[in-house]
Structures are given as structure tokens and as C-alpha cells.
Coordinates of C-alpha atoms in Angstrom, one line a residue:
Chain A
M1 CA 119.6 147.8 67.7
K2 CA 121.0 150.1 65.1
S3 CA 118.4 150.7 62.4
V4 CA 119.2 150.1 58.8
I5 CA 115.7 151.0 57.7
E6 CA 113.5 153.4 59.6
L7 CA 110.0 154.2 58.7
D8 CA 108.7 157.3 60.6
N9 CA 104.9 157.5 60.6
V10 CA 104.7 156.5 56.9
S11 CA 101.3 156.7 55.2
K12 CA 100.5 156.0 51.5
K13 CA 97.2 156.4 49.8
F14 CA 95.9 155.3 46.5
G15 CA 92.9 157.5 45.7
K16 CA 91.0 157.7 48.9
E17 CA 92.2 154.3 50.3
Y18 CA 95.0 154.1 52.7
A19 CA 97.5 151.3 51.7
L20 CA 99.7 152.2 54.6
H21 CA 98.6 153.9 57.7
S22 CA 101.1 155.7 60.0
I23 CA 103.7 152.9 59.9
G24 CA 106.5 153.3 62.4
L25 CA 109.1 150.6 62.1
K26 CA 112.8 150.2 62.7
I27 CA 114.6 147.3 61.0
G28 CA 118.1 146.3 61.8
K29 CA 120.5 143.8 60.3
G30 CA 119.4 140.2 59.9
I31 CA 116.1 138.8 58.6
T32 CA 112.8 140.5 59.1
L33 CA 109.7 138.9 57.9
V34 CA 106.7 141.0 56.9
L35 CA 103.6 138.8 57.0
G36 CA 100.1 139.7 55.9
P37 CA 97.1 138.6 53.8
N38 CA 96.4 139.9 50.3
G39 CA 95.9 143.6 50.2
A40 CA 97.4 144.2 53.6
G41 CA 99.9 146.7 52.3
K42 CA 103.0 144.4 52.3
S43 CA 104.1 145.2 48.7
T44 CA 103.4 148.9 49.2
L45 CA 105.5 148.9 52.3
L46 CA 108.4 147.2 50.4
R47 CA 108.1 149.7 47.5
C48 CA 108.3 152.6 49.9
M49 CA 111.5 151.0 51.4
A50 CA 112.9 150.4 47.9
G51 CA 112.3 154.1 46.9
L52 CA 109.7 153.3 44.3
Y53 CA 106.9 155.1 46.1
K54 CA 107.1 158.4 47.8
P55 CA 105.0 158.3 51.0
D56 CA 102.1 160.8 51.2
S57 CA 103.3 161.6 54.7
G58 CA 106.1 160.4 57.0
K59 CA 109.6 159.5 56.0
V60 CA 111.6 156.5 55.0
H61 CA 115.3 156.4 55.9
M62 CA 117.3 153.7 54.2
L63 CA 120.9 153.5 55.4
G64 CA 120.4 157.1 56.6
A65 CA 119.1 158.4 53.2
D66 CA 115.8 158.8 51.4
P67 CA 115.7 156.0 48.9
Y68 CA 113.1 157.8 46.8
S69 CA 115.1 160.8 46.0
D70 CA 118.7 159.6 46.6
A71 CA 119.5 157.4 43.6
G72 CA 123.0 156.8 45.0
I73 CA 121.8 154.9 48.1
R74 CA 119.8 152.5 45.9
K75 CA 123.2 151.2 44.7
R76 CA 123.4 149.4 48.1
I77 CA 119.8 148.1 48.0
S78 CA 118.3 145.3 46.0
F79 CA 114.6 144.8 45.4
M80 CA 112.9 141.7 44.1
P81 CA 109.3 142.4 43.1
D82 CA 106.6 139.8 43.1
N83 CA 105.9 140.1 39.4
Y84 CA 109.2 139.0 38.0
G85 CA 109.6 141.9 35.6
L86 CA 112.7 141.0 33.7
Y87 CA 113.0 141.7 30.0
D88 CA 111.6 138.7 28.0
F89 CA 113.4 139.6 24.8
L90 CA 116.8 139.6 26.4
S91 CA 118.8 136.5 27.5
V92 CA 119.4 135.9 31.1
R93 CA 123.0 137.0 30.6
D94 CA 121.9 140.3 29.0
N95 CA 119.3 141.0 31.7
M96 CA 122.1 140.6 34.3
L97 CA 124.5 142.8 32.3
F98 CA 121.9 145.5 31.9
F99 CA 121.1 145.7 35.6
A100 CA 124.7 145.3 36.5
R101 CA 125.5 148.3 34.5
L102 CA 122.8 150.3 36.2
Y103 CA 124.3 149.3 39.6
G104 CA 127.8 150.2 38.4
V105 CA 128.9 146.5 38.6
D106 CA 131.7 145.4 36.2
D107 CA 130.4 143.1 33.4
K108 CA 132.9 140.4 34.3
D109 CA 132.0 140.4 38.0
A110 CA 128.3 140.4 37.1
V111 CA 128.5 137.4 34.9
S112 CA 130.6 135.5 37.4
K113 CA 128.2 136.4 40.3
A114 CA 125.2 135.5 38.1
L115 CA 126.7 132.1 37.2
E116 CA 127.5 131.4 40.9
T117 CA 123.9 132.1 42.0
L118 CA 122.4 130.3 39.1
K119 CA 124.6 127.3 39.8
M120 CA 123.4 127.3 43.4
L121 CA 119.8 127.3 42.1
D122 CA 120.6 124.6 39.5
A123 CA 119.8 127.0 36.6
D124 CA 123.1 128.0 35.2
N125 CA 122.3 126.2 31.9
Y126 CA 119.7 128.9 31.2
I127 CA 122.3 131.8 31.2
D128 CA 121.9 132.3 27.4
T129 CA 118.2 131.5 27.2
K130 CA 115.8 134.3 26.5
V131 CA 113.8 135.1 29.7
G132 CA 110.6 134.9 27.7
Q133 CA 111.2 131.2 27.1
L134 CA 111.6 130.3 30.8
S135 CA 108.9 128.8 33.1
R136 CA 107.5 131.0 35.9
G137 CA 109.6 129.3 38.5
T138 CA 112.8 129.6 36.5
K139 CA 112.1 133.3 35.9
Q140 CA 111.8 133.7 39.7
K141 CA 115.2 132.1 40.1
M142 CA 116.6 134.6 37.5
L143 CA 115.0 137.5 39.5
F144 CA 116.7 136.3 42.7
C145 CA 119.9 136.1 40.8
K146 CA 119.4 139.7 39.6
A147 CA 118.7 140.8 43.2
L148 CA 122.1 139.5 44.2
I149 CA 124.0 141.1 41.3
N150 CA 125.1 144.2 43.2
N151 CA 126.0 142.4 46.4
P152 CA 123.5 144.5 48.4
D153 CA 123.7 145.6 52.0
V154 CA 119.9 145.6 52.1
I155 CA 117.8 143.1 50.2
L156 CA 114.0 143.6 49.9
L157 CA 112.1 140.5 48.6
D158 CA 108.4 140.3 47.8
E159 CA 107.3 136.6 47.9
P160 CA 110.6 135.4 46.6
T161 CA 109.8 131.7 46.8
A162 CA 106.2 131.8 45.6
F163 CA 106.8 129.9 42.4
L164 CA 109.9 127.9 43.4
D165 CA 110.0 124.1 44.0
A166 CA 110.8 122.9 47.5
S167 CA 114.5 122.4 46.9
S168 CA 115.1 125.8 45.3
S169 CA 113.0 127.5 48.0
E170 CA 115.3 125.9 50.6
R171 CA 118.4 127.1 48.8
V172 CA 117.0 130.7 48.5
R173 CA 116.2 130.6 52.3
G174 CA 119.7 129.3 52.9
E175 CA 121.3 132.1 50.9
L176 CA 119.2 134.7 52.7
S177 CA 120.2 133.2 56.1
D178 CA 123.9 133.3 55.1
M179 CA 123.5 137.0 54.0
A180 CA 121.9 137.8 57.4
K181 CA 124.8 136.1 59.2
E182 CA 127.2 138.3 57.2
G183 CA 125.4 141.3 58.6
K184 CA 123.1 142.2 55.7
C185 CA 119.6 143.4 56.2
V186 CA 117.0 141.1 54.7
V187 CA 113.3 142.0 54.5
F188 CA 111.2 139.2 53.3
V189 CA 107.5 139.8 52.5
T190 CA 105.1 136.8 52.4
Q191 CA 101.5 136.0 53.0
R192 CA 102.3 132.4 53.9
V193 CA 102.6 131.6 57.6
D194 CA 104.4 128.4 56.9
E195 CA 107.0 130.3 54.9
A196 CA 107.4 133.0 57.6
T197 CA 107.9 130.5 60.4
R198 CA 110.7 128.7 58.6
F199 CA 113.1 131.4 59.7
D200 CA 114.1 132.1 63.3
S201 CA 113.6 135.8 62.9
R202 CA 111.6 138.9 63.7
I203 CA 108.1 138.8 62.2
C204 CA 106.0 141.9 61.6
V205 CA 102.4 141.2 60.9
I206 CA 100.6 143.8 58.7
R207 CA 96.9 144.0 58.2
E208 CA 94.9 146.8 56.5
G209 CA 98.0 149.0 56.2
R210 CA 98.9 148.8 59.9
I211 CA 101.5 146.8 61.8
I212 CA 99.4 144.8 64.1
R213 CA 102.0 142.6 65.6
D214 CA 105.8 142.9 66.0
T215 CA 107.2 139.6 67.3
T216 CA 109.5 136.7 66.5
T217 CA 109.0 133.2 65.2
G218 CA 109.0 131.8 68.7
G219 CA 106.8 134.6 70.0
L220 CA 104.3 133.9 67.2
Y221 CA 104.0 130.3 68.4
D222 CA 103.7 131.5 72.0
E223 CA 101.1 134.1 71.3
L224 CA 99.0 132.2 68.7
F225 CA 99.2 128.6 69.7
K226 CA 96.8 128.9 72.6
E227 CA 93.5 126.9 72.8
T228 CA 93.5 126.1 69.1
T229 CA 93.4 123.2 66.8
V230 CA 95.9 121.6 64.4
S231 CA 95.3 119.3 61.5
I232 CA 97.3 116.1 61.6
R233 CA 97.7 114.0 58.5
L234 CA 98.2 110.3 59.1
A235 CA 99.7 107.9 56.6
K236 CA 96.8 105.5 57.2
P237 CA 93.5 106.1 59.1
I238 CA 93.2 104.6 62.6
S239 CA 90.1 103.6 64.5
A240 CA 87.9 106.1 66.2
G241 CA 88.4 104.3 69.5
K242 CA 92.2 104.7 69.4
L243 CA 91.7 108.4 68.5
R244 CA 89.4 108.9 71.5
S245 CA 92.1 107.5 73.7
L246 CA 94.2 110.6 73.0
G247 CA 92.2 112.5 75.6
N248 CA 92.2 115.7 73.6
K249 CA 89.2 116.9 71.6
V250 CA 89.6 115.0 68.3
K251 CA 87.6 115.4 65.1
I252 CA 88.1 113.1 62.1
E253 CA 88.0 115.3 59.0
H254 CA 88.4 113.2 55.9
G255 CA 89.8 109.7 56.2
N256 CA 93.3 110.2 57.4
M257 CA 93.1 113.9 58.5
V258 CA 92.3 114.5 62.1
K259 CA 91.8 117.8 63.9
V260 CA 93.1 117.9 67.4
S261 CA 92.5 120.6 70.0
I262 CA 95.6 121.8 71.9
R263 CA 96.2 124.2 74.7
N264 CA 99.6 125.4 73.4
Y265 CA 102.3 124.3 70.9
R266 CA 103.9 122.1 73.5
D267 CA 100.8 119.9 73.3
I268 CA 101.7 118.9 69.7
N269 CA 104.5 116.7 70.9
V270 CA 102.3 115.0 73.5
V271 CA 99.5 114.4 70.9
L272 CA 102.0 113.0 68.3
K273 CA 103.5 110.7 70.9
K274 CA 100.0 109.4 71.8
L275 CA 99.2 108.9 68.2
M276 CA 102.4 107.0 67.5
D277 CA 101.8 104.9 70.6
A278 CA 98.4 104.1 69.3
G279 CA 100.0 102.7 66.1
A280 CA 99.4 105.7 63.9
Y281 CA 102.0 107.0 61.4
V282 CA 102.1 110.8 61.3
A283 CA 102.7 112.2 57.8
S284 CA 102.5 116.0 58.7
V285 CA 101.1 118.5 61.1
D286 CA 99.4 121.6 59.6
Y287 CA 99.6 124.4 62.1
A288 CA 99.3 127.2 59.5
E289 CA 95.5 127.3 59.2
P290 CA 94.7 128.2 62.9
M291 CA 97.5 130.7 62.9
I292 CA 96.2 132.3 59.7
E293 CA 92.8 132.4 61.3
R294 CA 94.1 134.3 64.3
L295 CA 96.6 136.5 62.5
Y296 CA 94.5 137.6 59.5
R297 CA 91.0 137.4 60.7
G298 CA 91.5 139.4 63.8
D299 CA 91.7 137.1 66.9
N300 CA 94.1 138.1 69.5
D301 CA 95.1 141.4 67.9
G302 CA 97.8 143.2 69.6
E303 CA 98.5 140.6 72.2
Chain B
M1 CA 127.8 132.8 23.6
K2 CA 128.6 136.3 24.8
G3 CA 125.9 138.9 25.3
F4 CA 125.5 141.8 22.9
T5 CA 126.5 144.4 25.5
E6 CA 129.2 142.4 27.3
G7 CA 132.6 144.1 27.2
I8 CA 131.3 147.6 26.7
T9 CA 133.1 149.6 29.4
T10 CA 130.9 152.7 29.5
E11 CA 129.3 153.3 32.8
N12 CA 126.7 155.6 31.3
K13 CA 123.4 154.4 32.6
S14 CA 121.4 156.4 30.0
I15 CA 123.3 154.6 27.2
A16 CA 122.6 151.2 28.8
I17 CA 118.9 152.1 29.0
A18 CA 118.9 153.4 25.4
I19 CA 120.6 150.3 24.1
K20 CA 118.2 148.0 25.9
D21 CA 115.2 149.9 24.6
M22 CA 116.5 149.9 21.0
R23 CA 117.2 146.2 21.3
E24 CA 113.6 145.7 22.4
V25 CA 112.2 147.5 19.4
F26 CA 114.4 145.6 17.0
S27 CA 113.8 142.3 18.7
S28 CA 110.6 141.8 16.8
V29 CA 110.2 142.1 13.0
S30 CA 106.5 142.7 13.5
I31 CA 107.4 146.0 15.2
Y32 CA 110.4 147.3 13.2
G33 CA 109.3 145.7 9.9
P34 CA 106.4 148.0 9.1
M35 CA 108.1 150.9 10.8
I36 CA 111.0 150.7 8.3
G37 CA 109.5 148.8 5.4
V38 CA 106.5 151.1 4.7
P39 CA 108.5 154.4 4.6
M40 CA 111.2 152.7 2.4
F41 CA 108.6 151.5 0.0
F42 CA 107.0 154.9 -0.3
A43 CA 110.4 156.5 -0.6
I44 CA 110.8 154.6 -3.9
A45 CA 107.2 154.3 -5.0
L46 CA 106.1 157.9 -4.6
P47 CA 108.9 159.5 -6.8
F48 CA 108.0 156.9 -9.5
L49 CA 104.4 158.0 -9.3
T50 CA 105.4 161.6 -9.4
V51 CA 107.5 161.2 -12.5
Y52 CA 104.7 159.3 -14.2
V53 CA 102.2 162.1 -13.4
A54 CA 104.8 164.7 -14.4
L55 CA 105.2 163.0 -17.8
H56 CA 101.7 162.0 -18.6
A57 CA 99.3 164.2 -16.7
A58 CA 101.2 167.2 -15.5
P59 CA 99.6 169.9 -17.6
S60 CA 96.0 168.8 -16.9
I61 CA 96.7 168.3 -13.1
A62 CA 98.7 171.5 -13.0
S63 CA 95.8 173.5 -14.3
R64 CA 93.9 172.4 -11.3
I65 CA 96.6 173.6 -8.9
A66 CA 96.1 177.2 -7.9
A67 CA 97.8 179.7 -10.2
G68 CA 101.0 181.1 -8.9
A69 CA 101.7 178.2 -6.6
V70 CA 105.0 177.5 -8.2
S71 CA 107.2 180.5 -7.9
G72 CA 105.0 182.7 -9.9
V73 CA 104.8 180.5 -12.9
S74 CA 101.3 180.3 -14.3
P75 CA 99.7 176.8 -14.6
S76 CA 99.8 176.9 -18.4
Q77 CA 103.6 177.3 -18.2
I78 CA 104.1 174.4 -15.9
N79 CA 106.0 171.8 -17.7
S80 CA 106.7 168.3 -16.6
L81 CA 110.1 169.3 -15.0
S82 CA 108.7 172.1 -12.9
F83 CA 105.8 170.0 -11.8
M84 CA 108.3 167.3 -10.8
Y85 CA 110.4 169.9 -9.0
F86 CA 107.4 171.3 -7.2
F87 CA 105.9 167.9 -6.2
A88 CA 109.2 166.4 -5.1
I89 CA 109.8 169.1 -2.6
N90 CA 106.5 170.7 -1.6
V91 CA 104.4 167.5 -1.5
L92 CA 106.7 164.5 -1.0
G93 CA 108.9 166.4 1.5
P94 CA 106.1 167.1 4.0
I95 CA 104.8 163.5 3.5
F96 CA 108.1 162.1 4.5
L97 CA 108.3 164.6 7.4
T98 CA 105.6 162.6 9.1
I99 CA 108.1 159.7 9.5
P100 CA 110.0 161.2 12.5
I101 CA 106.7 161.8 14.3
F102 CA 105.3 158.3 13.6
T103 CA 108.6 156.5 14.3
A104 CA 109.4 158.5 17.4
S105 CA 105.9 158.0 18.7
V106 CA 106.0 154.2 18.2
I107 CA 109.4 153.8 19.9
A108 CA 108.8 156.2 22.7
A109 CA 105.4 154.8 23.5
D110 CA 106.9 151.3 23.6
S111 CA 109.7 152.6 25.7
F112 CA 107.7 154.5 28.3
A113 CA 104.2 153.0 28.4
G114 CA 105.7 149.6 27.4
E115 CA 107.5 149.3 30.8
K116 CA 104.2 149.9 32.5
E117 CA 102.3 147.5 30.3
R118 CA 104.9 144.7 30.6
K119 CA 105.4 145.3 34.3
T120 CA 109.1 145.6 33.9
S121 CA 109.3 149.1 35.5
E122 CA 109.8 148.0 39.1
N123 CA 113.2 146.5 38.6
L124 CA 114.3 149.5 36.5
L125 CA 113.0 152.2 38.9
A126 CA 114.5 150.4 41.9
A127 CA 117.9 150.7 40.3
P128 CA 120.2 153.6 41.2
I129 CA 119.3 155.8 38.3
T130 CA 118.1 159.4 38.5
N131 CA 114.9 160.6 36.7
G132 CA 117.2 162.5 34.4
E133 CA 119.3 159.4 33.4
L134 CA 116.1 157.4 32.9
L135 CA 114.5 160.1 30.7
L136 CA 117.7 160.7 28.7
G137 CA 118.1 157.0 28.0
K138 CA 114.6 156.6 26.8
I139 CA 114.7 159.8 24.7
L140 CA 117.9 158.6 23.1
A141 CA 116.3 155.2 22.4
S142 CA 113.6 156.9 20.4
L143 CA 115.6 159.7 18.8
I144 CA 118.5 157.8 17.4
P145 CA 116.6 155.2 15.3
T146 CA 114.2 158.0 14.3
I147 CA 117.0 160.2 12.9
V148 CA 118.7 157.3 11.2
L149 CA 115.4 156.2 9.6
T150 CA 114.4 159.7 8.5
V151 CA 117.8 160.5 7.0
A152 CA 117.8 157.1 5.2
V153 CA 114.3 157.7 3.8
F154 CA 115.1 161.2 2.7
G155 CA 118.3 159.8 1.1
I156 CA 116.4 157.1 -0.7
Y157 CA 113.6 159.4 -1.8
G158 CA 116.1 162.0 -2.9
A159 CA 118.2 159.5 -4.8
T160 CA 115.1 158.1 -6.5
V161 CA 113.9 161.6 -7.5
N162 CA 117.3 162.4 -8.9
F163 CA 117.6 159.1 -10.7
L164 CA 114.2 159.6 -12.4
S165 CA 114.7 163.3 -13.2
F166 CA 118.1 162.6 -14.7
Q167 CA 116.7 159.8 -16.8
E168 CA 113.8 161.8 -18.0
F169 CA 115.1 165.4 -18.0
G170 CA 118.9 165.1 -17.8
T171 CA 119.1 167.1 -14.6
Y172 CA 119.1 166.5 -10.9
I173 CA 116.5 168.1 -8.6
L174 CA 117.7 167.4 -5.1
P175 CA 119.1 168.5 -2.7
T176 CA 117.9 172.1 -2.5
P177 CA 118.4 174.4 0.5
T178 CA 114.7 174.2 1.2
W179 CA 114.9 170.4 1.2
I180 CA 117.9 170.4 3.5
M181 CA 116.1 172.8 5.9
M182 CA 113.1 170.5 5.8
L183 CA 115.3 167.5 6.8
A184 CA 116.9 169.6 9.5
S185 CA 113.5 170.1 11.1
A186 CA 112.9 166.3 11.4
P187 CA 114.8 165.8 14.8
L188 CA 112.8 168.6 16.3
L189 CA 109.5 167.0 15.1
A190 CA 110.7 163.7 16.6
L191 CA 111.5 165.4 19.9
A192 CA 108.1 167.0 20.0
A193 CA 106.5 163.6 19.5
I194 CA 108.7 162.1 22.3
A195 CA 107.9 164.9 24.7
V196 CA 104.2 164.3 24.1
V197 CA 104.7 160.6 24.7
V198 CA 106.6 161.2 28.0
F199 CA 103.7 163.3 29.2
V200 CA 100.9 161.0 27.9
S201 CA 102.6 157.8 29.1
A202 CA 102.4 158.9 32.7
H203 CA 98.7 159.2 32.4
V204 CA 97.6 156.2 30.3
K205 CA 97.8 152.5 30.9
G206 CA 99.2 151.2 27.7
I207 CA 101.2 151.6 24.5
K208 CA 98.3 152.1 22.2
E209 CA 96.8 155.1 24.0
A210 CA 100.2 156.8 24.2
Q211 CA 100.8 156.2 20.4
Q212 CA 97.4 157.4 19.4
I213 CA 97.6 160.7 21.2
S214 CA 101.1 161.5 20.1
T215 CA 100.6 160.7 16.4
L216 CA 98.0 163.5 16.3
L217 CA 101.0 165.7 15.8
V218 CA 101.2 164.6 12.1
L219 CA 98.0 166.5 11.3
P220 CA 99.6 169.9 11.1
I221 CA 102.4 168.4 8.9
L222 CA 99.9 167.0 6.5
L223 CA 98.5 170.4 6.0
I224 CA 101.8 171.7 4.6
P225 CA 101.3 170.4 1.0
F226 CA 97.9 171.9 0.9
I227 CA 99.2 175.2 2.2
S228 CA 101.7 175.1 -0.6
I229 CA 99.4 174.0 -3.4
L230 CA 96.8 176.6 -2.4
G231 CA 99.5 179.3 -2.4
I232 CA 98.9 180.2 1.3
A233 CA 102.6 179.9 2.0
N234 CA 105.7 179.4 0.0
L235 CA 107.8 176.5 1.2
N236 CA 111.3 178.0 1.1
V237 CA 114.3 178.3 3.3
S238 CA 112.7 181.1 5.4
F239 CA 109.6 179.1 6.0
F240 CA 111.6 176.2 7.4
A241 CA 113.9 178.5 9.4
Y242 CA 110.8 180.0 11.1
A243 CA 109.4 176.5 11.5
I244 CA 112.6 175.4 13.2
V245 CA 112.6 178.3 15.6
V246 CA 108.9 177.7 16.5
L247 CA 109.6 173.9 17.0
C248 CA 112.5 174.7 19.3
V249 CA 110.2 176.8 21.5
V250 CA 107.3 174.3 21.3
D251 CA 109.7 171.4 22.1
S252 CA 111.1 173.3 25.1
V253 CA 107.6 174.0 26.4
I254 CA 106.4 170.5 26.0
F255 CA 109.5 169.0 27.5
Y256 CA 109.4 171.4 30.4
I257 CA 105.8 170.4 31.2
S258 CA 106.5 166.7 30.6
V259 CA 109.6 166.5 32.8
K260 CA 108.0 168.6 35.5
D261 CA 105.0 166.3 35.5
F262 CA 107.2 163.1 35.4
K263 CA 107.0 161.1 38.6
K264 CA 108.6 157.7 38.4
E265 CA 105.7 156.0 40.2
K266 CA 103.4 157.1 37.3
I267 CA 105.1 154.6 35.1
L268 CA 104.8 151.8 37.7
Y269 CA 101.1 151.0 37.3

């Protein structure tokens, strides 16, 4: 794999605390998820890649250059921070024009690109609204729009769907998948396991400033769905007798939530079939909680 | 509706930053209102007060001013016109010289520390701009409105002084070479204030701290009328020529320290 981004033994400290500890990472084209709990160092890692922070030691190579000192290379990068950070006093259009000018994008192209993205997110009617008047979710759509204004080769996103509704989140994910297919490099930071596992991609798990797992979506299921439990939400409760007939270890949580022990993720299909055969209607399966337990609280480190 | 900047073809990133910052300052009347309104009010009110004092109380007040303060003329000889002349240049001039410091401090603090306070700096610093382009844009955003306002206020105060002196004494007082030199020093005072804000903004969390520290620069300016009244120095062309040279050196030193100290992550959080 040819690296687009290369982190060579990167460490970053704030005061005496290490936010990143000797990170070595090579990221190629396509989507890479960086997954970790609060305070794991995800945003610091992204800021080092975006050239906002200079590492205390080690080097960041972005498209073969140092993004901190080489302003020119940042023309090909886009960064979407987690705090939306657009200018409240300017309209969406003027925000886009301002950033477009910094990236050397022609005004006309910028407005046309912004309208195209906003239309995709069903927000083009806000183009002349001042950003300060928009809701948190709509502001995040505008920030995503800004992130695409320079048609970047590398896009770095910090929790880009955190405040979006389900449909807009899906559209953002769809756009990112399309970009990955076009050969762009997409780095997506999130703390939500359910978000990370929506992509069929590489997943780097970070905790306490270190990459503790470098895997894929499928790999994550293989590695973490062993001898664990999943929560299954039923549309209506069913009798304890029918639940016992499942054979797996079952615990009724509250009314129509049941917790079922499984050996691996393949067991989920078996359990669901048994539940449906018993007359239950399955509303959802929550697999995130056990994965979070294992990922963030230290079980199975480095498997 | 088309945007304010749409259609401008310049690719100068510093100008884009300067325009954005100036728009931010002038987007809220609560920021630019007092910044413009108060000096404008005083530019008219203070000359009126001066002419009133010159006509009705000049001899008695003049006797309290140190002898020889007005070009060797003794207090007993000071008539209303010479009092007006002295006061319009030696007292009102330095008072209005505080405008570039206050204005530049307010705008520069908003421009630098404001990005940090409003958490807008990440998008800006991730853009392909050099530190030089960023600093130049922000300096221009503070300097241009400051110079425009200072020239406007000096113009209004000069016109008011002339109007009143012509009405009462049939002669114009301003401009004089000293007054013009005083005005010429204004951009350098503004630059000093901006340089201090650049330095301070990297070390404080918000706009208020940055403003408070930089506005301390007005203190030496406020001493000038007293220096003049007490006869310690004569405010003439040479005085301001020396002041301009000193300010050039001081500005260069503060800017050198500020730019050397400037690291973009310092205005992140």
C-alpha cells in the first residue's frame, strides 16, 4: 500500500501529559476509521495530520510533505473539526467564499460546489442565512460543505456526523464512500463503535494516545465478538419459557430488552431465527455496548 | 442575494482575511458604535469646551499653568487666542492620539484572541496560509480602520477648532506642522498596539485580557499634555520627529519579538 499519510513515531504532549505516544501509522487511499473513547488522542492525531499541531517528536508526512510547515500541501487537504468553527456573522455563502479564497478556489466554482453539496444534504435553502442563526446539526452540514470546497485529495473528519439526523448522516457516509472509490484518502475519527462499523474499512483503535488495534470492520467483529453478550430489542415482550427455549444464556433486562450470550457474531443469526420462530418480533440488535467494553476498557488488547 | 466578497478576483489571502475580520468588527453596532461614536463626540465636544474656557476663563486658568509653557509667553500675556492655540494642539492633540491605540487594540484583540475565544481558528489554520499571510491579514484588519478613524477624528476636531476660532477670533488655528507630525505618528502608535496584541494573544485565553494589556500603551500618551503644560518639553516638529523615530524602533522590536514568538497552535486553544 502506498502511503498518503505517514506518521513516524509521533508524540505530542500538553504540559506533562502525553496526548499521543510514539504513533507509527501509514494510511493509504480509501477510508480509515480512527476509533477511540473521549480523551484517547483522536482529535490531537487528526490535528497533527492537518498541520495544526507540530509533534513534539517524530514526523508527519502528508502527501510527502510536512503539513505543519508546508502551507502549499494544505491546499490538497481538508479538515473538518469537531467544533464547527465557521463564522457566525457571515452567511453560509460568504463563509464558503472566504475559505474558497484561502484555498485558491474560484468564487464561481466555490458557490457551485457549495450548492451541490448543500442540495445533497437538503440544506441549499440556507445558503444566504447567517451561520449564527442555524441549528447545531445544520451548522455541521455547512462545515461538511466547507470541507469539500477545495475538492481535497485527503479529507480529515472529526466526528462529522455527531449532530446530524439519520438521513443526513447516511448521505455524508455515502459521499465519503464515493470519495474513497475515486481514490481519495478519507480519515474519519469517531468515538461511536456503531458509526465506525458502518463502513467496510480499516479501523485503527486508539486509547491513551497509542494505537492499540489496527484492523478492519470484519476483523473487529472476528476479534471482539467472542464469548460476549448482545442486547436484543423486541417489539413486544415474549414469555420467559419461550426465551429459555433459545438454549443460549438469556437475561431479560427491562420488558422487551433481552441480553443473550453468544460465542461469536455468527451466533446472532441463530439466536434471531430462534426468537422469530418463537413468535418474537425483533426490533434491533445492539452489539455496540459489548464491543465498547472490550475496546475501550481494555479486554483483549492487542489481539 | 450575492455575497459581499463574491466577484472579487484577488487571490491575496491576507486581503481575504483582513476583509473578513473587518466585516466581523463592523457586523455588530455594539462593537463599532462606541469605537466610532465616542471619539467623534469628543472631536466636536472638546473644541467647544476649549473655546468656552478660552473666552470665559482663559486668564485665570492660564495663570495656573506654568509660566513659559506657551512659547515663552508669560501667563499674564496669554490671551484667549493663544490659550485656544495652545490647548487645541498640546492638550487635545495628545488626547486624540489615544484613539489609534484604543481602536487598534480593540480590533486586533478581537481579531487574534477572538478566533481563539470563538473557536474558529481550526478551520483558518488548517487552510493553506502561511504565518506571514495570516499575520499580515490580521494586522491590516486592525490598521486600516484605525487609520481611517484617526484621520477622520483629527479632521473633525481640526475643523471644529477652526470653525470656532474663525467665529470668535477671525483666524484659523489648524493645521500646523506640529499637528501634522502628531497625526503622522498615529499609525506607528497603532502598530505598537497591534504588535503587543499579537504577542499577548498567544498567551491569554480571551479578548478582554488581550485588550486590557495592550491599552496600557495609552498611559505614556496621556502624560504628553502634562509634560507640555509643566514645560518639561515643547511639543513641536522636532519633538514628534524624534517620537516617530523612537516609535519606529520600538515597533520593530515589539514586532520582531511578537512574530518570533508566534506559533499558530498558540491561537488554537
